[in-house]
Coordinates of C-alpha atoms and ligand atoms in Angstrom, one line a residue:
M1 CA 12.5 45.7 68.0
S2 CA 15.0 48.2 66.5
R3 CA 15.1 49.2 63.1
F4 CA 17.8 48.4 62.4
P5 CA 18.6 45.1 60.9
F6 CA 16.3 46.3 58.4
F7 CA 16.3 43.2 56.9
L8 CA 14.7 41.0 59.6
G9 CA 12.4 44.2 60.0
A10 CA 10.7 43.6 56.1
I11 CA 10.6 40.0 57.1
L12 CA 8.6 40.7 60.0
A13 CA 6.2 43.3 58.3
L14 CA 6.1 41.0 56.0
I15 CA 4.8 38.4 58.0
S16 CA 2.9 40.6 59.8
F17 CA 0.7 42.7 57.1
Q18 CA 0.2 39.2 54.8
S19 CA -3.4 39.2 55.6
C20 CA -3.8 42.1 54.0
Q21 CA -2.0 40.9 50.5
Q22 CA -3.1 41.7 47.2
E23 CA -2.0 41.5 43.8
L24 CA 0.1 45.0 42.9
P25 CA 0.0 47.0 40.2
Q26 CA 3.2 45.5 38.0
R27 CA 6.1 48.1 37.4
P28 CA 4.2 50.9 38.2
N29 CA 5.5 54.4 37.1
I30 CA 7.0 56.5 39.8
L31 CA 6.2 60.4 40.1
F32 CA 8.2 62.1 42.3
A33 CA 7.7 65.3 43.4
I34 CA 9.7 67.2 45.3
A35 CA 9.2 71.2 46.9
D36 CA 12.5 72.7 48.7
D37 CA 12.0 73.7 52.0
W38 CA 8.6 73.3 52.6
G39 CA 7.8 72.2 56.1
W40 CA 4.9 70.3 58.1
P41 CA 2.3 71.4 58.3
H42 CA 2.0 74.0 55.6
A43 CA -1.0 72.6 53.6
G44 CA -4.6 72.7 53.8
I45 CA -5.4 68.6 54.4
Y46 CA -3.3 69.2 57.2
G47 CA -5.6 72.0 58.6
D48 CA -3.3 74.8 57.7
P49 CA -6.3 77.7 57.6
V50 CA -4.2 79.6 54.6
V51 CA -2.3 77.7 52.3
Q52 CA -4.4 76.2 49.0
T53 CA -2.9 73.0 48.4
P54 CA -5.6 71.0 46.6
A55 CA -3.3 69.1 44.9
F56 CA -1.7 67.9 48.0
D57 CA -4.9 67.2 49.6
R58 CA -6.5 65.4 46.5
V59 CA -2.9 63.1 46.3
A60 CA -3.5 62.6 50.5
R61 CA -7.2 62.2 50.0
E62 CA -7.0 59.9 46.7
G63 CA -4.2 58.1 48.9
I64 CA -2.6 58.3 52.2
L65 CA -1.5 61.2 54.0
F66 CA 1.3 60.9 55.9
N67 CA 1.7 62.4 59.9
H68 CA 5.4 61.7 60.7
A69 CA 7.5 61.8 57.5
Y70 CA 11.0 63.1 58.2
V71 CA 13.8 63.6 56.0
S72 CA 17.5 62.3 56.8
S73 CA 18.9 65.7 57.6
P74 CA 16.9 69.2 57.1
S75 CA 19.5 70.7 54.3
C76 CA 19.3 70.4 50.8
T77 CA 22.4 68.2 50.2
P78 CA 22.5 65.7 51.9
S79 CA 18.5 65.5 52.6
R80 CA 18.2 64.7 48.8
N81 CA 20.8 62.8 48.6
A82 CA 19.4 60.6 51.8
I83 CA 16.5 60.5 49.2
L84 CA 18.1 59.0 46.1
T85 CA 20.4 56.6 47.6
G86 CA 18.2 55.1 49.9
Q87 CA 20.7 55.5 52.8
Y88 CA 21.0 58.4 56.2
H89 CA 23.0 60.8 55.1
W90 CA 26.7 59.8 57.4
R91 CA 27.0 57.3 55.3
L92 CA 27.6 59.0 52.6
G93 CA 30.9 60.8 53.7
P94 CA 31.4 64.4 51.4
G95 CA 28.1 63.6 50.1
A96 CA 27.0 64.2 54.3
N97 CA 27.3 68.3 53.9
L98 CA 25.3 70.6 51.9
W99 CA 27.3 72.0 48.1
S100 CA 29.2 68.7 48.3
T101 CA 29.9 65.8 46.0
L102 CA 28.6 61.7 46.0
D103 CA 30.6 58.8 45.3
P104 CA 29.9 58.0 41.6
A105 CA 29.6 54.2 43.1
T106 CA 27.5 54.4 45.6
P107 CA 24.1 52.9 43.9
V108 CA 20.6 55.9 43.5
Y109 CA 16.9 54.7 42.7
P110 CA 16.6 56.2 39.3
L111 CA 19.4 54.4 37.8
L112 CA 18.6 51.1 38.7
L113 CA 15.4 51.3 37.6
E114 CA 16.8 52.8 34.4
D115 CA 18.8 49.7 34.4
A116 CA 15.5 47.9 34.7
G117 CA 14.6 49.2 31.6
Y118 CA 12.3 52.6 33.1
K119 CA 12.5 55.5 31.6
I120 CA 13.8 58.5 33.7
G121 CA 14.4 61.8 33.7
R122 CA 14.3 64.8 36.1
F123 CA 13.0 68.8 36.1
R124 CA 14.3 71.9 37.7
K125 CA 16.2 70.6 41.4
S126 CA 17.4 67.2 41.8
W127 CA 20.3 65.9 43.8
G128 CA 22.3 68.9 44.5
P129 CA 23.6 71.7 45.1
G130 CA 27.0 70.4 44.8
D131 CA 29.3 68.9 42.0
I132 CA 28.3 65.9 40.3
S133 CA 30.9 66.2 37.3
N134 CA 32.2 62.5 38.1
W135 CA 29.2 60.6 37.0
E136 CA 28.8 59.0 34.1
R137 CA 25.1 59.6 34.2
H138 CA 22.3 61.9 36.0
P139 CA 22.0 60.2 39.4
A140 CA 18.6 61.7 39.0
G141 CA 17.9 61.1 35.1
H142 CA 17.8 62.6 32.0
D143 CA 17.3 66.6 32.5
Y144 CA 14.1 67.8 31.3
T145 CA 14.3 71.1 32.6
N146 CA 13.7 72.9 29.4
T147 CA 11.0 71.2 28.0
G148 CA 8.7 69.7 30.7
F149 CA 7.2 66.7 32.3
A150 CA 5.0 67.1 29.0
E151 CA 8.1 66.8 27.1
F152 CA 8.7 63.6 28.8
M153 CA 5.4 62.0 28.4
A154 CA 5.6 62.7 24.5
E155 CA 8.5 61.1 24.4
K156 CA 8.2 57.8 25.9
P157 CA 7.4 54.8 24.6
K158 CA 3.6 53.7 25.1
D159 CA 4.3 50.4 27.4
Q160 CA 7.7 51.8 28.8
P161 CA 7.3 52.5 32.7
F162 CA 8.9 55.5 34.1
C163 CA 10.6 57.4 37.1
F164 CA 10.0 61.1 36.7
W165 CA 11.8 63.4 39.7
L166 CA 9.2 66.7 39.7
G167 CA 11.4 69.4 41.6
S168 CA 10.8 72.4 42.2
S169 CA 12.5 75.9 43.7
D170 CA 9.9 76.4 45.7
P171 CA 9.3 77.6 48.3
H172 CA 13.3 78.4 48.7
R173 CA 13.7 82.4 49.3
P174 CA 14.3 84.8 47.9
Y175 CA 10.3 86.0 48.1
D176 CA 9.1 88.8 46.5
R177 CA 7.9 90.9 49.9
G178 CA 4.2 91.6 50.6
T179 CA 3.2 88.5 47.7
G180 CA 1.1 86.4 50.0
L181 CA -0.5 89.9 51.3
S182 CA -1.2 91.2 48.2
S183 CA -2.6 87.9 47.0
G184 CA -5.5 88.0 49.7
M185 CA -4.1 85.8 52.5
N186 CA -5.5 86.8 56.0
L187 CA -2.1 87.1 57.9
E188 CA -4.3 87.2 61.4
K189 CA -5.0 83.3 60.3
I190 CA -1.5 82.0 59.9
K191 CA -0.6 80.0 62.5
L192 CA 2.6 80.9 63.4
F193 CA 5.2 78.3 65.2
K194 CA 5.9 79.5 68.6
C195 CA 9.6 80.2 68.1
F196 CA 8.8 83.0 65.9
P197 CA 7.7 86.7 67.4
D198 CA 4.2 87.4 66.5
H199 CA 4.8 90.5 64.3
E200 CA 3.3 91.7 60.9
I201 CA 7.0 91.4 59.5
I202 CA 6.8 87.9 60.5
R203 CA 3.3 87.7 59.4
S204 CA 3.6 88.3 55.7
D205 CA 7.1 86.4 55.8
V206 CA 5.6 83.2 56.4
A207 CA 2.3 84.4 53.7
D208 CA 4.9 85.0 51.2
Y209 CA 6.4 81.6 51.8
Y210 CA 2.7 80.2 51.5
C211 CA 2.7 81.7 47.9
E212 CA 5.1 79.7 46.7
V213 CA 4.2 76.7 48.3
Q214 CA 1.0 77.4 46.9
R215 CA 3.3 77.5 43.1
F216 CA 4.8 74.5 43.7
D217 CA 1.0 72.9 44.5
T218 CA 0.1 74.3 41.0
L219 CA 3.0 72.4 39.4
V220 CA 1.9 69.3 41.1
A221 CA -1.8 69.4 40.1
S222 CA -0.6 70.0 36.1
A223 CA 1.8 66.9 36.3
I224 CA -1.3 64.5 37.8
Q225 CA -3.5 66.5 35.0
L226 CA -1.3 65.2 32.2
L227 CA -1.3 62.2 33.8
E228 CA -4.7 61.5 34.0
E229 CA -4.7 62.4 30.1
Y230 CA -2.0 60.0 28.8
G231 CA -4.2 57.4 31.2
E232 CA -1.3 56.8 33.1
L233 CA -2.8 58.3 36.8
E234 CA -3.9 55.1 38.2
N235 CA -0.4 53.0 37.6
T236 CA 1.5 55.9 38.7
I237 CA 2.5 56.1 42.0
I238 CA 2.3 59.6 43.3
V239 CA 4.0 61.4 45.7
V240 CA 4.7 64.3 47.2
T241 CA 7.4 65.7 50.1
G242 CA 10.0 68.7 51.2
D243 CA 13.4 68.3 51.0
N244 CA 13.4 69.9 54.6
G245 CA 11.5 72.7 56.7
M246 CA 10.4 76.1 55.7
P247 CA 13.4 78.8 55.7
F248 CA 12.8 80.7 59.0
P249 CA 15.1 80.8 61.9
R250 CA 14.5 77.7 63.9
C251 CA 13.3 75.8 61.2
K252 CA 15.2 74.7 57.8
S253 CA 19.1 73.0 59.2
N254 CA 17.8 72.8 62.6
N255 CA 17.1 68.9 64.4
Y256 CA 13.3 69.7 65.1
D257 CA 10.1 69.2 64.0
S258 CA 10.3 72.6 62.1
G259 CA 13.1 71.6 60.0
T260 CA 13.1 67.5 59.6
R261 CA 9.4 66.9 59.4
M262 CA 7.5 67.0 56.1
P263 CA 4.4 67.1 54.7
L264 CA 4.1 63.4 52.7
A265 CA 1.0 62.2 50.6
I266 CA 1.0 59.4 48.0
R267 CA -1.3 58.2 45.6
W268 CA -1.0 55.0 44.1
G269 CA -4.3 54.2 41.8
K270 CA -5.1 50.6 42.7
G271 CA -2.3 50.0 45.0
I272 CA -3.9 51.4 47.9
Q273 CA -7.4 49.6 47.9
H274 CA -8.3 51.9 50.8
P275 CA -7.7 55.4 50.2
G276 CA -8.5 58.3 52.3
R277 CA -6.4 57.3 55.3
V278 CA -4.1 58.7 57.1
L279 CA -0.7 57.4 59.1
D280 CA 0.7 57.7 62.0
D281 CA 3.7 55.4 61.5
F282 CA 7.5 57.3 61.0
I283 CA 8.9 56.8 57.4
S284 CA 11.9 58.4 56.9
T285 CA 12.8 60.0 52.9
T286 CA 15.3 57.1 53.1
D287 CA 12.3 54.9 53.3
L288 CA 11.7 56.0 49.5
A289 CA 14.1 54.5 47.8
P290 CA 13.7 51.4 48.4
T291 CA 9.9 51.2 48.6
F292 CA 9.5 52.8 45.0
L293 CA 12.3 49.6 44.1
E294 CA 10.4 46.9 45.5
M295 CA 7.4 48.4 43.6
A296 CA 9.3 47.7 40.6
G297 CA 10.8 43.9 41.1
V298 CA 14.8 45.4 41.1
E299 CA 16.6 43.8 44.1
I300 CA 17.2 46.5 47.3
P301 CA 21.5 46.7 47.5
E302 CA 22.4 45.7 50.5
V303 CA 24.2 49.3 51.3
M304 CA 20.4 50.9 51.4
T305 CA 19.0 51.7 54.8
G306 CA 16.1 52.8 54.5
L307 CA 12.9 49.8 54.8
S308 CA 10.5 49.3 51.7
F309 CA 7.3 50.5 53.5
I310 CA 4.9 49.1 50.8
N311 CA 3.4 47.0 53.6
L312 CA 1.5 50.2 54.9
L313 CA 0.3 51.4 51.5
T314 CA -1.9 48.1 50.7
S315 CA -3.0 48.0 53.9
D316 CA -6.5 48.8 55.3
K317 CA -6.2 50.0 58.4
E318 CA -5.1 53.0 59.4
G319 CA -3.4 55.0 62.5
F320 CA 0.1 54.0 63.9
L321 CA 0.7 50.4 62.3
D322 CA 3.6 49.4 62.4
T323 CA 4.8 49.2 65.7
R324 CA 8.0 46.7 65.4
N325 CA 9.7 49.0 62.8
R326 CA 8.5 52.3 62.6
S327 CA 7.8 53.7 66.4
F328 CA 10.8 55.9 65.8
V329 CA 12.9 58.0 63.1
L330 CA 16.7 58.8 63.1
H331 CA 18.3 62.5 61.6
G332 CA 20.9 64.7 61.6
K333 CA 22.9 67.5 60.4
E334 CA 26.5 67.6 59.7
R335 CA 27.7 71.2 57.9
H336 CA 25.2 73.7 56.0
V337 CA 27.4 76.6 56.0
P338 CA 30.6 77.1 57.3
G339 CA 29.6 79.7 59.6
Q340 CA 31.7 78.7 62.7
E341 CA 34.2 81.4 63.7
E342 CA 37.4 79.9 63.3
D343 CA 37.7 76.8 60.7
M344 CA 35.1 75.1 58.2
G345 CA 32.9 72.8 60.4
G346 CA 29.4 72.9 60.6
Y347 CA 27.2 71.9 63.8
P348 CA 27.4 68.3 63.9
G349 CA 23.7 66.9 65.7
R350 CA 21.8 63.1 65.4
A351 CA 18.3 62.9 66.8
I352 CA 15.3 60.1 68.2
R353 CA 12.1 60.9 67.5
T354 CA 9.5 59.1 68.9
H355 CA 5.8 59.4 69.2
D356 CA 6.0 61.2 72.7
Y357 CA 9.3 62.9 72.6
L358 CA 12.6 64.4 70.8
Y359 CA 15.9 63.4 71.5
I360 CA 18.9 66.0 70.2
R361 CA 23.0 65.1 70.7
N362 CA 24.8 68.3 69.4
F363 CA 28.4 67.0 69.3
K364 CA 30.3 70.0 69.0
E365 CA 28.0 72.4 71.5
E366 CA 30.8 75.0 71.9
R367 CA 29.9 75.7 68.7
W368 CA 27.0 78.2 67.2
P369 CA 24.2 76.2 65.8
S370 CA 22.9 78.8 63.1
G371 CA 26.3 80.1 62.8
T372 CA 28.2 83.1 64.5
P373 CA 26.4 85.8 64.9
N374 CA 29.8 88.8 64.4
Y375 CA 30.2 90.2 61.0
L376 CA 33.7 89.8 60.5
E377 CA 36.2 90.8 58.2
A378 CA 38.0 87.8 58.7
A379 CA 38.1 85.0 55.7
I380 CA 34.4 83.9 56.3
S381 CA 32.6 87.1 55.8
Y382 CA 30.6 85.7 53.7
C383 CA 28.9 84.2 56.6
W384 CA 26.7 85.8 58.4
L385 CA 24.2 83.9 60.7
G386 CA 24.4 81.2 58.0
D387 CA 23.3 78.3 58.8
C388 CA 19.8 80.3 58.6
D389 CA 18.8 82.0 55.3
N390 CA 18.6 85.7 55.2
G391 CA 15.3 87.2 54.5
P392 CA 12.8 89.2 57.3
T393 CA 12.0 87.2 59.5
K394 CA 16.0 86.9 60.0
T395 CA 16.4 90.6 60.7
Y396 CA 13.7 91.3 62.8
M397 CA 14.5 88.9 65.5
V398 CA 18.5 89.9 64.8
D399 CA 17.5 93.6 64.7
H400 CA 15.2 93.4 67.9
R401 CA 16.6 90.8 70.0
E402 CA 17.2 93.1 73.1
Q403 CA 13.6 94.3 72.9
D404 CA 12.2 92.7 75.4
E405 CA 12.0 89.7 77.1
Q406 CA 10.4 87.3 75.0
H407 CA 12.8 88.7 71.5
R408 CA 15.6 87.6 73.4
K409 CA 14.0 85.1 75.0
L410 CA 13.0 83.7 70.5
Y411 CA 16.6 85.3 69.6
D412 CA 18.2 82.7 71.6
L413 CA 16.7 79.6 70.8
A414 CA 16.9 80.5 67.3
F415 CA 20.5 81.2 67.1
G416 CA 22.2 80.9 70.4
K417 CA 24.7 78.3 72.0
R418 CA 22.8 74.9 72.9
P419 CA 24.1 72.2 75.5
A420 CA 25.0 68.5 74.5
E421 CA 21.9 67.3 74.9
E422 CA 18.7 68.0 74.9
L423 CA 15.1 66.5 75.2
Y424 CA 11.5 68.1 74.4
D425 CA 8.6 66.0 76.0
L426 CA 5.9 66.3 72.8
S427 CA 2.6 65.7 75.1
R428 CA 3.2 69.5 77.2
D429 CA 5.7 71.1 74.5
P430 CA 4.8 70.2 70.9
E431 CA 7.2 72.8 69.4
Q432 CA 10.4 71.9 71.0
L433 CA 10.9 74.8 73.0
L434 CA 11.4 73.5 76.3
N435 CA 14.9 71.4 77.1
L436 CA 14.3 68.8 80.0
A437 CA 17.5 67.3 79.2
E438 CA 19.0 68.2 82.8
D439 CA 15.5 67.7 84.6
P440 CA 16.4 64.4 87.1
A441 CA 12.2 63.8 86.4
Y442 CA 13.8 63.5 82.8
A443 CA 17.1 61.4 83.2
E444 CA 15.6 58.1 82.8
I445 CA 14.3 58.8 79.4
R446 CA 17.1 61.2 78.4
D447 CA 19.1 58.5 79.5
K448 CA 17.1 55.2 77.2
L449 CA 17.1 57.9 74.0
S450 CA 20.4 58.2 74.3
E451 CA 21.7 55.1 74.4
Q452 CA 19.1 54.3 71.5
L453 CA 20.2 56.8 69.3
M454 CA 23.9 55.6 69.4
G455 CA 23.4 52.0 69.1
Q456 CA 21.6 53.0 66.3
L457 CA 23.6 55.1 64.6
V458 CA 26.5 52.8 65.4
A459 CA 24.7 50.3 63.8
T460 CA 24.0 52.2 60.7
G461 CA 28.0 52.9 60.1
D462 CA 27.8 56.8 61.8
P463 CA 31.5 57.8 62.1
R464 CA 30.1 60.1 65.1
A465 CA 29.1 57.6 67.0
T466 CA 32.4 55.8 67.1
G467 CA 35.1 58.9 68.0
G468 CA 35.0 59.8 64.3
G469 CA 33.6 62.3 61.8
D470 CA 35.9 65.4 62.2
E471 CA 36.3 64.4 58.1
F472 CA 32.6 66.1 57.6
D473 CA 34.5 68.8 59.0
E474 CA 37.3 69.2 56.3
V475 CA 34.7 68.8 52.9
P476 CA 35.5 71.9 50.7
Y477 CA 32.2 73.9 50.7
L478 CA 31.3 74.2 46.5
G479 CA 28.5 77.4 47.9
Q480 CA 28.5 80.5 49.4
G481 CA 26.4 80.9 52.2
P482 CA 24.3 84.1 53.5
R483 CA 26.4 87.7 53.4
H484 CA 25.2 90.4 56.4
P485 CA 22.3 92.7 54.3
S486 CA 25.0 95.4 55.2
Y487 CA 28.3 93.4 53.3
T488 CA 29.0 95.6 49.8
G489 CA 32.1 93.2 49.1
D490 CA 32.2 91.6 45.3
Ligands
LIG1 CA1 15.6 72.6 50.8

């Protein structure tokens, strides 16, 4: 059965899980903790041998750990827009792009909760980046960046439920070089993604990223401690996740697991009566908004394409539960940074991920997936492989691309052009490095997934699936892109 129409799926899911119904906490508080550029599986409980994430691990142990959570888009603004609106980013016009805007008429869950009596607030990075000065109320709530979650809790009337967005700017670049190593991390123990050359510079860069992941985890720990002090822990749903993958080549801003697959753990006191479970169901972070609204007893707007997963939280089983609705997930990319050679375009693509395969459709295969590799003195001179944040790993991979065949191969995988279709067989290639789209043995699977993907995109109103979408390339870009390290202008 297809994931969409979602209302039909929701009814069937309700029937499937009726036997597990229980009395749920009324109007629970919501603490949404989101890291910036933190990818799966970089948490202790996922088996990472180096990074230490005791707060995330605790949330998972006392709640549920999700193995297959995905963002709508591996880029800050569209990913966050999708979370707030409960809609795929391709339904949000300019909001599909990085450094953009969002139509103030779009329903967002924090404001719907405020209208229903919740106190709402946000800390540090929430919506964006971009410009939402035309919103009367900030879509993520009132700003407590200066005073913190503690002040929010101190202000809150005792009996008023709350919804708080605990944002962090970690582990976004830049990093203090060598902090991972100097903190005692064993670089040799790091499990490097296979899309990176194995070099000490890269291991050290990953360790620096881990340091900031750990700083985010400390923020989560302090928020949990505060909930305990106020006696609110058991009636609060705590969600810990990220907005896109690690800021390294072929990760963030890419439609591979390294860009779109997120750590996700959820704790909900008595709402989860069988804690410590691990789930393999596919979750889109667009599913969070309808889940929060349903928990609060607030009507879910019809425009939301996300699907509440309360049925998973209240189940007593683990593994892959909702086979009707959660056998795949969709994600995609519009413009991250305008890093192409001749226009403001991005690198549009969409993907469908199942337990067995990843299929990607690149709509403009003539463009550069990570932006042009050239350093030009033209109007776009500020972009150098613009879709990849600058850092030691990027510089190493560019500088050593001709060193040998392996370095060249990994450079091309990260920065080279890609065909219109990509297909990865996850049973033999979990890191998605070997494209089988042209292999005759996989033609039938490729065509089936292509048809399924396009059908879902049409059903969810994606302009790229109906012959349009070029308007995404015309949206003003309100930020800057990575410059070549040699750039000395302004
Ligand atoms: Ca981000």
